[in-house]
Coordinates of C-alpha atoms in Angstrom, one line a residue:
Chain A
M1 CA 0.0 0.0 0.0
L2 CA 2.9 2.4 0.8
E3 CA 4.2 1.7 -2.7
K4 CA 0.9 2.8 -4.2
M5 CA 1.0 6.0 -2.2
R6 CA 4.6 6.8 -3.2
W7 CA 3.6 9.8 -5.4
F8 CA 2.0 11.4 -2.4
L9 CA 4.8 10.6 -0.1
N10 CA 7.3 12.1 -2.5
W11 CA 5.2 15.2 -3.3
R12 CA 7.6 18.0 -2.6
Q13 CA 5.0 20.6 -1.8
G14 CA 2.8 18.1 0.1
P15 CA 3.6 19.2 3.6
W16 CA 2.8 22.8 2.8
C17 CA -0.5 22.0 1.1
V18 CA -1.5 19.7 4.0
T19 CA -0.5 22.5 6.4
A20 CA -2.7 25.0 4.6
A21 CA -5.7 22.7 4.4
V22 CA -5.5 21.6 8.0
T23 CA -4.9 25.1 9.3
V24 CA -8.0 26.4 7.5
L25 CA -10.0 23.5 8.8
A26 CA -8.8 24.1 12.3
M27 CA -9.7 27.8 12.1
V28 CA -13.2 27.0 10.9
L29 CA -13.6 24.4 13.6
G30 CA -12.4 27.0 16.1
C31 CA -15.1 29.4 15.0
L32 CA -17.8 26.7 15.3
F33 CA -16.6 25.0 18.5
D34 CA -17.4 28.1 20.7
G35 CA -14.8 26.9 23.3
A36 CA -14.3 28.6 26.6
V37 CA -11.4 28.3 29.0
I38 CA -10.8 30.5 32.0
D39 CA -7.1 31.3 31.3
M40 CA -8.0 32.7 27.9
M41 CA -11.1 34.6 28.9
T42 CA -9.6 36.2 32.0
R43 CA -6.2 37.0 30.6
Y44 CA -5.3 36.7 26.9
A45 CA -8.6 37.9 25.5
P46 CA -8.8 41.0 27.7
M47 CA -5.2 41.8 27.0
A48 CA -5.7 41.5 23.3
E49 CA -8.6 43.9 23.5
A50 CA -6.6 46.3 25.7
F51 CA -3.9 46.3 23.0
A52 CA -6.5 47.1 20.3
E53 CA -7.8 49.9 22.5
G54 CA -4.4 51.3 23.1
N55 CA -4.8 50.7 26.9
W56 CA -1.2 49.9 27.7
Q57 CA -1.8 49.8 31.4
E58 CA -3.9 46.7 31.0
F59 CA -2.0 45.2 28.0
F60 CA 1.3 44.8 29.8
H61 CA 1.5 42.6 32.9
P62 CA 4.7 41.2 34.4
R63 CA 3.2 37.7 34.8
F64 CA 2.5 37.2 31.1
P65 CA 5.1 37.6 28.4
L66 CA 3.9 39.5 25.4
L67 CA 4.0 37.6 22.2
F68 CA 0.7 35.7 22.1
Q69 CA -1.3 38.6 23.4
L70 CA 0.4 40.9 21.0
L71 CA -0.4 38.8 18.0
A72 CA -4.0 38.3 19.2
G73 CA -4.2 42.1 19.8
L74 CA -3.1 42.8 16.3
I75 CA -5.9 40.6 15.0
V76 CA -8.4 42.4 17.2
W77 CA -7.1 45.8 16.1
A78 CA -7.0 44.9 12.4
T79 CA -10.3 43.0 12.1
G80 CA -12.5 44.2 15.0
L81 CA -13.1 40.6 16.2
P82 CA -13.7 40.0 19.9
G83 CA -10.6 39.1 21.9
D84 CA -11.7 35.5 22.6
L85 CA -12.3 34.7 18.9
A86 CA -9.0 36.3 18.0
C87 CA -7.2 34.1 20.5
I88 CA -8.9 31.0 19.2
L89 CA -8.2 31.8 15.6
L90 CA -4.6 32.6 16.3
S91 CA -4.1 29.5 18.4
C92 CA -5.7 27.3 15.7
F93 CA -3.5 29.0 13.1
L94 CA -0.3 28.3 15.1
W95 CA -1.4 24.7 15.7
G96 CA -1.6 24.2 12.0
M97 CA 1.7 26.0 11.4
A98 CA 3.5 23.4 13.5
I99 CA 2.9 20.7 10.9
P100 CA 6.0 21.5 8.8
G101 CA 8.0 21.4 12.0
V102 CA 6.7 17.9 12.9
F103 CA 7.5 16.7 9.4
A104 CA 11.0 18.2 9.3
V105 CA 12.0 17.0 12.7
T106 CA 10.9 13.5 11.9
M107 CA 12.7 13.7 8.5
R108 CA 15.9 14.7 10.4
L109 CA 15.4 11.7 12.6
F110 CA 14.8 8.9 10.1
E111 CA 15.2 10.4 6.6
R112 CA 12.0 8.5 5.6
R113 CA 9.1 10.5 4.2
E114 CA 6.5 7.9 5.1
V115 CA 7.5 8.0 8.7
A116 CA 7.3 11.9 8.6
W117 CA 3.8 11.7 7.1
V118 CA 2.7 9.3 9.8
A119 CA 4.0 11.7 12.5
V120 CA 2.0 14.5 10.8
L121 CA -1.1 12.3 10.9
L122 CA -0.5 11.5 14.6
Y123 CA -0.1 15.3 15.3
C124 CA -3.4 16.1 13.4
I125 CA -5.5 13.6 15.3
C126 CA -4.0 14.2 18.7
P127 CA -6.8 15.3 21.0
M128 CA -4.8 17.2 23.5
L129 CA -3.0 19.7 21.2
L130 CA -6.1 20.4 19.1
T131 CA -8.2 21.0 22.2
W132 CA -5.8 23.6 23.5
A133 CA -5.9 25.3 20.1
L134 CA -9.6 25.4 20.1
F135 CA -9.5 26.9 23.6
G136 CA -7.3 29.7 22.4
L137 CA -4.4 28.9 24.7
R138 CA -0.7 29.7 24.2
E139 CA 0.5 26.1 24.0
P140 CA 0.4 25.8 20.2
L141 CA 2.8 28.7 20.0
R142 CA 5.0 27.0 22.6
T143 CA 5.0 23.8 20.5
L144 CA 5.8 25.7 17.4
G145 CA 8.8 27.5 19.0
T146 CA 10.1 24.2 20.5
L147 CA 9.9 22.4 17.2
W148 CA 11.8 25.2 15.5
V149 CA 14.6 25.3 18.0
V150 CA 14.9 21.5 18.0
L151 CA 14.9 21.4 14.2
A152 CA 17.7 24.0 14.2
I153 CA 19.8 21.9 16.5
L154 CA 19.2 18.7 14.5
S155 CA 20.0 20.5 11.2
R156 CA 22.9 22.5 12.5
K157 CA 25.1 21.7 9.5
Q158 CA 22.8 23.7 7.2
G159 CA 24.4 27.0 8.1
A160 CA 22.3 30.1 7.6
R161 CA 19.0 28.2 7.3
S162 CA 19.6 26.5 10.6
L163 CA 20.6 29.8 12.2
A164 CA 17.4 31.5 11.0
T165 CA 15.3 28.7 12.4
M166 CA 17.1 28.9 15.7
L167 CA 16.6 32.7 15.9
A168 CA 12.9 32.4 15.1
G169 CA 12.5 29.6 17.7
M170 CA 14.3 31.5 20.4
L171 CA 12.2 34.6 19.7
V172 CA 9.1 32.5 20.3
L173 CA 10.4 30.6 23.4
C174 CA 11.7 33.8 25.0
T175 CA 8.4 35.7 24.6
V176 CA 5.6 33.2 24.9
R177 CA 5.6 32.1 28.5
S178 CA 7.8 32.7 31.5
D179 CA 8.4 29.0 32.0
T180 CA 9.8 28.5 28.5
L181 CA 12.8 30.7 29.2
L182 CA 14.8 28.0 31.0
P183 CA 14.1 25.4 28.4
A184 CA 15.2 28.0 25.8
L185 CA 18.4 28.4 27.8
F186 CA 18.9 24.7 27.8
F187 CA 18.2 24.4 24.1
G188 CA 20.6 27.3 23.5
A189 CA 23.3 25.5 25.5
V190 CA 22.9 22.3 23.4
Y191 CA 23.1 24.4 20.3
A192 CA 26.2 26.1 21.6
W193 CA 27.8 22.8 22.4
F194 CA 27.4 21.5 18.8
D195 CA 28.4 24.9 17.4
H196 CA 31.6 24.8 19.5
F197 CA 30.7 28.3 20.8
R198 CA 31.4 30.0 17.5
W199 CA 29.8 33.2 16.2
R200 CA 26.4 31.6 15.7
T201 CA 26.2 30.8 19.3
W202 CA 26.9 34.4 20.3
S203 CA 24.4 35.6 17.7
V204 CA 21.7 33.4 19.2
A205 CA 22.6 34.4 22.7
A206 CA 22.5 38.1 21.9
W207 CA 19.2 37.8 20.0
S208 CA 17.7 35.8 22.9
L209 CA 18.8 38.4 25.5
L210 CA 17.3 41.1 23.2
C211 CA 14.0 39.3 23.0
V212 CA 13.8 39.1 26.8
Q213 CA 14.4 42.8 27.4
P214 CA 10.8 44.1 26.8
M215 CA 9.5 41.8 29.6
C216 CA 12.3 42.8 31.8
W217 CA 11.3 46.4 31.3
V218 CA 7.7 45.6 32.1
T219 CA 8.7 43.8 35.3
Y220 CA 11.0 46.6 36.2
R221 CA 8.2 49.2 35.9
W222 CA 6.0 47.1 38.2
M223 CA 8.4 45.6 40.6
S224 CA 11.7 47.5 40.2
V225 CA 13.6 44.3 39.4
W226 CA 15.2 43.6 36.0
L227 CA 13.9 40.1 35.5
P228 CA 11.7 38.6 32.8
S229 CA 8.6 38.0 34.8
S230 CA 7.0 38.3 38.2
Q231 CA 7.2 34.6 38.6
W232 CA 11.0 34.8 38.1
V233 CA 11.1 37.4 40.9
A234 CA 9.1 35.1 43.2
A235 CA 11.5 32.2 42.3
F236 CA 14.6 34.3 43.0
E237 CA 13.1 35.3 46.4
R238 CA 12.6 31.7 47.3
L239 CA 16.0 30.6 46.1
F240 CA 18.2 33.4 47.3
Chain B
M1 CA 8.3 17.0 49.4
I2 CA 6.3 15.0 46.9
G3 CA 3.0 13.4 47.8
V4 CA 1.7 10.1 46.4
G5 CA -1.0 11.9 44.3
S6 CA 1.7 14.1 42.9
W7 CA 3.8 11.1 41.8
H8 CA 0.7 9.9 40.0
D9 CA 0.6 13.3 38.3
L10 CA 4.3 13.1 37.5
F11 CA 3.8 9.7 35.9
W12 CA 1.1 11.1 33.6
A13 CA 3.1 14.3 32.9
Y14 CA 6.0 12.2 31.6
W15 CA 4.2 9.3 30.1
F16 CA 1.4 11.5 28.8
D17 CA -0.4 9.4 26.3
L18 CA -0.6 6.4 24.1
Y19 CA 1.7 8.0 21.5
V20 CA 4.6 8.5 23.9
C21 CA 4.2 5.0 25.4
V22 CA 4.7 3.6 21.9
A23 CA 7.6 6.0 21.4
Y24 CA 9.4 4.8 24.5
G25 CA 8.9 1.3 23.4
V26 CA 10.4 2.1 20.0
I27 CA 13.4 3.8 21.7
F28 CA 14.1 0.7 23.8
F29 CA 13.7 -1.5 20.8
R30 CA 16.2 0.6 18.7
L31 CA 18.6 0.8 21.6
F32 CA 18.4 -3.0 22.0
T33 CA 18.9 -3.7 18.3
R34 CA 21.7 -1.1 18.0
R35 CA 19.9 1.1 15.5
F36 CA 19.7 4.1 17.8
T37 CA 21.5 7.0 16.1
K38 CA 23.3 10.0 17.5
T39 CA 20.6 12.3 16.1
E40 CA 18.0 10.3 18.1
G41 CA 20.2 10.7 21.2
V42 CA 20.2 14.4 20.8
L43 CA 16.5 14.6 20.4
L44 CA 15.9 12.4 23.4
L45 CA 18.3 14.6 25.4
L46 CA 16.3 17.7 24.4
L47 CA 13.0 16.1 25.3
A48 CA 14.2 14.8 28.6
G49 CA 15.9 18.1 29.4
H50 CA 12.7 20.0 28.6
H51 CA 10.7 17.9 31.0
F52 CA 13.3 18.0 33.7
I53 CA 13.5 21.8 33.6
E54 CA 9.7 22.1 33.5
F55 CA 9.5 19.8 36.6
I56 CA 12.1 21.8 38.5
Q57 CA 10.4 25.1 37.7
L58 CA 7.1 23.8 39.0
W59 CA 8.8 22.4 42.1
V60 CA 10.5 25.7 42.9
G61 CA 7.5 27.8 41.9
D62 CA 5.2 25.9 44.3
G63 CA 7.7 26.4 47.2
F64 CA 9.8 23.3 46.8
K65 CA 6.9 20.9 46.8
I66 CA 4.7 19.5 44.1
V67 CA 1.3 21.0 44.3
M68 CA 0.3 20.1 40.7
L69 CA 1.9 19.2 37.4
P70 CA -0.3 20.5 34.7
D71 CA 0.0 18.1 31.8
R72 CA -0.2 20.8 29.2
Y73 CA 3.1 22.3 30.4
F74 CA 4.8 19.0 29.4
Q75 CA 2.7 17.9 26.5
A76 CA 3.5 20.9 24.5
A77 CA 6.8 19.3 23.7
A78 CA 5.3 15.8 23.1
P79 CA 5.4 16.0 19.3
L80 CA 9.2 15.7 19.6
A81 CA 8.6 12.1 20.5
W82 CA 6.1 11.2 17.9
G83 CA 8.8 10.5 15.3
W84 CA 9.6 7.3 17.1
T85 CA 5.9 6.5 17.4
A86 CA 5.5 7.0 13.6
W87 CA 8.6 4.8 13.0
G88 CA 7.1 2.1 15.1
I89 CA 3.8 2.2 13.2
C90 CA 5.6 2.1 9.8
Q91 CA 7.7 -0.9 11.0
L92 CA 4.7 -2.8 12.2
W93 CA 2.8 -2.0 9.0
T94 CA 5.5 -3.6 6.9
W95 CA 6.5 -6.2 9.5
R96 CA 4.6 -9.3 8.1
K97 CA 4.7 -10.2 4.5
D98 CA 2.4 -13.3 4.9
R99 CA -1.4 -13.4 5.3
W100 CA -1.1 -12.2 8.9
K101 CA -0.1 -8.7 7.6
W102 CA -3.8 -7.8 7.3
L103 CA -4.4 -8.6 11.0
V104 CA -1.4 -6.3 12.0
R105 CA -2.5 -3.5 9.7
G106 CA -6.1 -3.9 10.8
C107 CA -4.9 -3.5 14.5
I108 CA -3.0 -0.3 13.6
A109 CA -5.9 1.1 11.7
V110 CA -8.2 0.4 14.6
M111 CA -5.8 2.1 17.0
L112 CA -5.5 5.2 14.8
L113 CA -9.3 5.3 14.3
E114 CA -9.7 5.0 18.1
V115 CA -7.5 8.0 18.6
A116 CA -9.0 10.1 15.8
G117 CA -12.6 9.1 16.3
Y118 CA -13.0 8.3 20.0
E119 CA -10.2 10.2 21.7
S120 CA -10.3 13.3 19.6
L121 CA -13.9 13.7 18.3
S122 CA -15.6 12.4 21.4
K123 CA -13.4 14.5 23.6
L124 CA -14.3 17.6 21.6
H125 CA -18.0 16.6 21.5
H126 CA -18.0 16.0 25.2
E127 CA -16.4 19.3 25.9
Y128 CA -18.9 21.0 23.7
R129 CA -21.9 19.4 25.2
K130 CA -20.9 18.7 28.8
G131 CA -17.7 20.5 29.5
T132 CA -17.4 22.5 32.7
N133 CA -16.2 25.6 30.9
R134 CA -18.9 25.6 28.3
D135 CA -21.5 24.9 31.0
G136 CA -20.6 28.2 32.6
L137 CA -20.4 30.0 29.3
V138 CA -23.9 29.0 28.2
A139 CA -25.3 29.9 31.6
G140 CA -23.2 33.1 31.7
R141 CA -24.7 34.3 28.4
K142 CA -28.2 33.8 29.7
L143 CA -27.4 35.6 33.0
A144 CA -25.5 38.4 31.2
A145 CA -28.7 40.0 30.0
C146 CA -30.1 40.1 33.5
L147 CA -26.9 41.5 34.9
L148 CA -26.5 44.2 32.3
A149 CA -30.1 45.3 32.8
D150 CA -29.4 45.5 36.6
Y151 CA -26.1 47.2 36.7
R152 CA -26.0 51.0 36.6
G153 CA -22.6 51.7 38.2
P154 CA -19.5 53.0 36.5
A155 CA -17.8 51.1 33.7
R156 CA -14.4 51.3 35.5
H157 CA -12.8 51.9 38.9
E158 CA -11.4 55.4 38.9
A159 CA -8.2 54.5 40.7
F160 CA -7.3 50.8 40.5
P161 CA -4.4 49.2 42.4
Y162 CA -3.1 46.8 39.7
T163 CA -1.4 43.8 41.2
H164 CA 1.5 41.7 39.7
T165 CA 0.2 38.4 41.2
E166 CA -2.9 38.2 39.0
Y167 CA -4.2 39.9 35.9
Y168 CA -7.0 42.2 36.9
T169 CA -8.4 45.1 35.0
A170 CA -10.3 48.2 36.3
R171 CA -13.4 47.1 34.5
R172 CA -16.8 46.9 36.2
P173 CA -19.0 45.2 37.2
V174 CA -16.9 42.8 39.2
V175 CA -18.2 39.2 39.2
K176 CA -16.9 36.8 41.8
G177 CA -17.6 33.1 42.5
D178 CA -17.2 29.7 40.9
E179 CA -15.5 29.2 37.5
G180 CA -18.5 30.7 35.7
R181 CA -17.6 34.1 37.0
A182 CA -14.9 34.4 34.4
L183 CA -17.2 33.6 31.6
I184 CA -20.0 35.9 32.6
A185 CA -17.5 38.7 33.4
W186 CA -16.1 38.2 29.9
V187 CA -19.5 38.2 28.2
I188 CA -20.5 41.5 29.8
R189 CA -16.9 42.9 29.5
G190 CA -16.7 43.3 33.2
Q191 CA -14.0 41.9 35.5
N192 CA -13.9 38.6 37.3
A193 CA -12.4 38.1 40.7
L194 CA -11.0 34.9 42.1
K195 CA -13.0 33.5 45.0
L196 CA -10.0 33.5 47.3
G197 CA -7.8 35.8 45.3
P198 CA -6.3 39.2 46.0
Y199 CA -8.9 41.3 44.1
P200 CA -8.7 44.7 45.9
F201 CA -12.4 45.7 46.0
P202 CA -15.6 44.0 46.9
E203 CA -17.4 42.3 44.1
D204 CA -20.7 43.6 42.5
Y205 CA -22.1 40.2 41.8
F206 CA -21.5 36.6 42.8
I207 CA -22.2 33.6 40.7
R208 CA -22.5 30.0 42.1
R209 CA -22.9 26.7 40.4
V210 CA -25.5 24.5 41.9
D211 CA -23.7 21.2 42.5
A212 CA -23.0 18.8 45.4
Y213 CA -21.0 21.5 47.2
F214 CA -23.5 24.2 46.8
E215 CA -24.4 26.4 49.7
E216 CA -26.7 29.4 49.7
L217 CA -24.9 32.7 50.2
P218 CA -25.7 34.7 53.4
E219 CA -28.9 36.6 52.9
D220 CA -27.6 39.7 54.7
L221 CA -24.8 40.1 52.2
Y222 CA -26.2 38.8 48.9
E223 CA -29.5 39.1 47.2
F224 CA -30.6 36.3 44.8
M225 CA -31.2 37.7 41.3
A226 CA -31.7 35.0 38.8
E227 CA -30.6 31.5 37.8
A228 CA -30.0 29.9 34.4
K229 CA -29.2 26.4 33.2
G230 CA -26.0 25.8 31.4
T231 CA -25.3 22.6 29.5
R232 CA -25.1 20.6 32.7
R233 CA -26.0 22.5 35.8
V234 CA -27.9 25.4 37.1
W235 CA -26.0 28.6 37.9
R236 CA -27.2 31.3 40.3
L237 CA -26.5 35.0 40.2
Y238 CA -26.5 37.1 43.3
R239 CA -26.1 40.8 43.8
R240 CA -23.9 42.0 46.6
K241 CA -25.9 44.1 49.1
T242 CA -23.2 45.6 51.3
V243 CA -22.1 49.1 50.6
S244 CA -18.8 50.3 52.0
G245 CA -15.7 52.1 50.9
Q246 CA -15.2 51.7 47.2
D247 CA -18.3 49.5 46.9
V248 CA -21.2 50.4 44.6
P249 CA -23.1 53.4 46.1
A250 CA -26.6 52.6 47.1
G251 CA -29.2 53.2 44.5
Q252 CA -27.0 52.4 41.6
H253 CA -28.6 49.0 41.1
R254 CA -32.1 48.7 39.8
P255 CA -34.7 47.3 42.2
H256 CA -34.7 43.6 42.5
S257 CA -38.1 43.2 40.9
A258 CA -36.9 45.1 37.8
A259 CA -34.0 42.6 37.5
L260 CA -36.2 39.6 37.7
S261 CA -38.9 41.0 35.3
P262 CA -38.6 39.6 31.8
T263 CA -36.1 41.8 29.9
P264 CA -35.3 41.4 26.2
P265 CA -31.8 40.2 25.5
L266 CA -29.5 43.2 25.5
P267 CA -26.8 43.7 23.0
L268 CA -23.3 43.4 24.4
R269 CA -22.1 46.6 25.9
P270 CA -19.5 48.3 23.7
L271 CA -16.0 48.2 25.0
P272 CA -15.4 50.7 27.8
P273 CA -13.2 53.7 26.9
S274 CA -9.6 53.0 27.8
T275 CA -7.7 54.9 30.5
S276 CA -5.0 57.3 29.4
P277 CA -3.3 55.6 26.5
T278 CA 0.0 57.2 27.5
S279 CA 0.0 55.8 31.0
A280 CA 2.9 53.5 31.7
P281 CA 2.5 50.0 33.1
G282 CA 2.4 49.9 36.9
E283 CA 1.7 53.6 37.4
G284 CA -0.2 53.8 40.7
G285 CA -0.2 50.0 40.8
H286 CA 3.1 49.0 42.3
E287 CA 3.0 46.6 45.2

């Protein structure tokens, strides 16, 4: 059977076409599902609407890094959609955008397209990740950033392409949640180890530090401490 | 300190689902048969490192004990392991060349259909029809009309002490109570307040779910306004009576009878005007 499907497995643009189709389907499902979850309705959706209103006082908060709310806020500002629907659509879009990452990571692992396609199938039918997307949570963005960073580490011999993927992944992981910063640091350390601490390592390090600065500034304005979130401040108080 | 229940959570946080159980089985198989490559080793290191760091963060964040291990904090990295799961499925698919191959392939197809059909679709269907959150959302939408007809106070607190521990806005009315509070507060574009959280002002309304733990609120503090059925349970809306300090001045609510009289569904209130757009975060709100 796999031999009969060979044309599909070898279809070069296949992952992108499947990504586009599945993403559109997920966004339609997101509109129809009418999901509700407290985290989104009490935090991300009001923040997105605050951004669209220009109410910076209620857009910035030291507990919540900016990226997801910023993207959702841009949708609210550009389209006039309510904040919850903007979060759901964004989350479903990001969930679909992770498909090429799943495909590429699996290809790096086994160099077999049929295995990569099965991994994509598993991703698409996985109940957990799709549910979070339909609830408008930040997890799909976190998954996307993690896949990009891991892909960059696995394809580190590809030079500029790998570096660009790493920079994009670090941007996401440094600005999506406060608990993704330490994993990002760990991924960066592994990247540095394989890169033998050459200029790419220092570029990634400088870029990651730069990405963290806006949240450090927010935390500083609220708590007078130059740390990336209020949860980090609490952890430092416990540890030291 | 880690309790027994927490170990159970930890187990599920690591061995999240069927996919990853298959993946770990494949990893052991590939190690045993010496097929495990360096690239796989790197990926396994990244996955294990991610989970270990997440665990440590939760442990420190909860005061050096495990209060809870939300599975979604770990599962966001789960697709890293699904390459092994996919490899295992492909190997099983082509494992037998004789007549038994259809039995093997049938089992795989049944498993995938179980995940796609039962796990995914039935979970979504159950969440849509019977989920706790949507239960509150449906009831909240019904109660919102009553609440909007009743509330005549300001759209925002004039001076609001923002807190870094939780995201609260200066919006009003403030709804406190069970999980439904967040949903009804969002529908009316008000503000929710955690039942035990550090919201700085008294609430305007209280919402309770009628379940096994239900208790009527004290009559001297709260006045019953209305109830509505969600997808599963009945939710009750109460107005707070007490007037003190920053609370709603007397007379700003409509009379009770007006709130309970049939009112046509009201359109959602337009978003309240923002505070000064140039105000910096934390101004007047530092703790």
